Amino acid sequence: MERAEFPFLGYGAGLRRPHYAEVAGGRPRMDWFEIVSENFMVAGGPALKTLERVRANYPVVMHGVSLSIGSTDPLDRDYLRQLAELARRIEPAWISDHLCWTGAAGRNLHDLMPMPFTEETVAYTAGRLRTAQDILGRRIAIENVSSYLTYTASSMAEWEFVAAVADAADCAILLDINNIYVNAFNHRFDPYAYVDAIPRERVVQFHLAGHSDYGTYLLDSHDHPICDGVWELFDYAVGRFGEASTLIEWDDRIPPFATLAAAADESRSRARAVLSRRVRSRAEGATR
Amino acid sequence: MTPTDPPPLSLRDLQLQLMRMIVAPTGVAEAIAEEPALAANGLGAIVRGDDRLSARERVEIYANAYFYRLLDVLKEDYPLTFTALGSDRFHNLITSYLLEFPPTEPSIFFAGRHLADFLRTYPAAVERPWLPELAGFERAMLEAFHAADATPLDASALRSTPPAEWPGWSMRLAPAVRLLMGDWAVHETAGPNPAVILPDPPRSTPAAIAIWRRDGDVLFRGLEPPEAAGLARAAGAQGARFEEICAAVAAKIANPGDAVESINRMLARWLADGLLIELDR
Ligand SMILES: [Fe+2]
């Protein structure tokens, strides 16, 4: 995998409707933006115009929710055509989607359903990822999803599944730190062991987000500030993977843009702190 | 695999079974009872529970997320229909609607596209016969917002065209323009986009409504029959020649002596609002 296909973009935020005017008109300070691709698969109108204006001033990544790479329906060629068309129009830094299925039998649940973690589903999903990458003519990044159930059929850990699919598909990984944290609680595993098992060279991007605590489970609601536990796991991930393009996701109860900018700044200063500690400890090791 | 293990479920079967439970309108428990394989072996055959949450409760998290995500989107897409029905009736409407028209498109924008059609046969619409037109009006506003961009005809195009060429000039409605013809003045119940108002049910009267987009805003107004006839003539991909549009307007004007002045006034407004685009001459 060529890292040059996924250049370091800095510390960004998801572009959401309440901030369209502010971002398109005011050029606020932000390294880059991520869009939900499907929100711009329309014929025309103000949303696309906003996107074009944002793109003129910032790098943009297209993050999809309906590739449904793990579905047993045929790959949706028409969807891939629309995705490629949007990519031609806005020239994103890259395209990403999720390691999940979103529907079957022609229906869309509009949700990111987890896969059973088995050797068969690794091969199946990776094969479809390769096809999707061929059709799009580019390597894509695939994101680990949050989940609330475990399939009886699963025979490997989630992190083994993610790593195996990415290796077999030769694709990049968009590592969602909050999703690891949420799943670690929901399925009782060690989130640090998860991070340790993800292949270093494939991680090109981090997601950070807030979740809701329902006592018996954590819900990946993207409607809260990022909690301490997720920040600490992010620090650890930066220690393992180095600096990677980082993005704050906020999809519900969306705060003022300044709150997103502050969270992006915090992710930058935390990452820099981790990296400078790493450099210092190496230097100290050398003088000893 | 020991001989007593049930055969492993194919990924296809797994996805279809889980999906049926998630979309079931009566809840996951009843859906399990209706699945022969699950009723016999229990939900544990496909999903694991634990001391925190049973397998059923885990599937219910997805079932609730499915319904409430779509309910929220449709509330936002149909604020007048929601206000007219109230929270509980709207909830029931969407439950029934999703059974007949589940989402099939990659973008959630399409989830509500059949709501007006669905309302035509929906029981709560019997006492509110204007509901399908109200929902149709809201859908048309949303479609106008996302419709293709186009360069409209404007007054300068008119000035630069010799009057002798006007009759044969081919034009059609811009892609963002929607014309609605119905039996209720549903547009009178709406505030300027996107504010919501529905003080009383709409008036029962033949109504023509034009919806269009300008500078990113979706606008609408009621049309008198001559103007509605003229714009309707220009609808469709073929559009019409200007003389045909004029004839359609004139046919609805009681006093033929007023026709020329009316058409001039209408045309000026159509051009100012950007309702028309030029077809190849
Ligand atoms: Fe994410």
Coordinates of N, CA, C and O and ligand atoms in Angstrom, one line a residue, chain A residues 63 98 143-144 174 176 179 207 220 222 249, ligand 1:
Chain A
H63 N -16.8 10.2 2.8 CA -17.0 9.1 3.7 C -18.4 8.6 3.4 O -19.4 9.3 3.7
H98 N -17.5 1.8 5.5 CA -17.5 1.0 6.7 C -17.4 -0.5 6.4 O -17.9 -1.0 5.4
E143 N -13.7 1.5 7.5 CA -13.7 1.8 9.0 C -14.3 0.7 9.8 O -15.3 0.1 9.4
N144 N -13.8 0.5 11.0 CA -14.3 -0.4 12.0 C -15.6 0.2 12.6 O -15.6 1.4 12.9
L174 N -9.5 3.1 8.2 CA -9.9 4.3 9.0 C -10.3 3.8 10.3 O -11.3 3.1 10.5
D176 N -11.7 4.0 13.8 CA -12.5 4.9 14.7 C -12.2 4.5 16.1 O -12.6 3.4 16.6
N179 N -15.3 3.9 18.3 CA -16.0 2.6 18.0 C -15.3 1.5 18.8 O -15.9 0.6 19.2
H207 N -11.0 8.4 13.5 CA -12.2 9.1 13.8 C -12.3 9.2 15.4 O -11.9 8.3 16.1
D220 N -23.2 4.5 20.1 CA -22.3 5.4 19.3 C -23.2 6.5 18.7 O -23.5 6.5 17.5
H222 N -22.7 9.9 18.6 CA -22.1 11.1 18.0 C -22.8 12.4 18.4 O -22.9 13.3 17.6
E249 N -16.1 13.6 14.6 CA -17.5 13.4 14.1 C -18.5 13.9 15.1 O -18.4 13.5 16.3
Ligands
FE1 FE -16.7 6.8 12.5

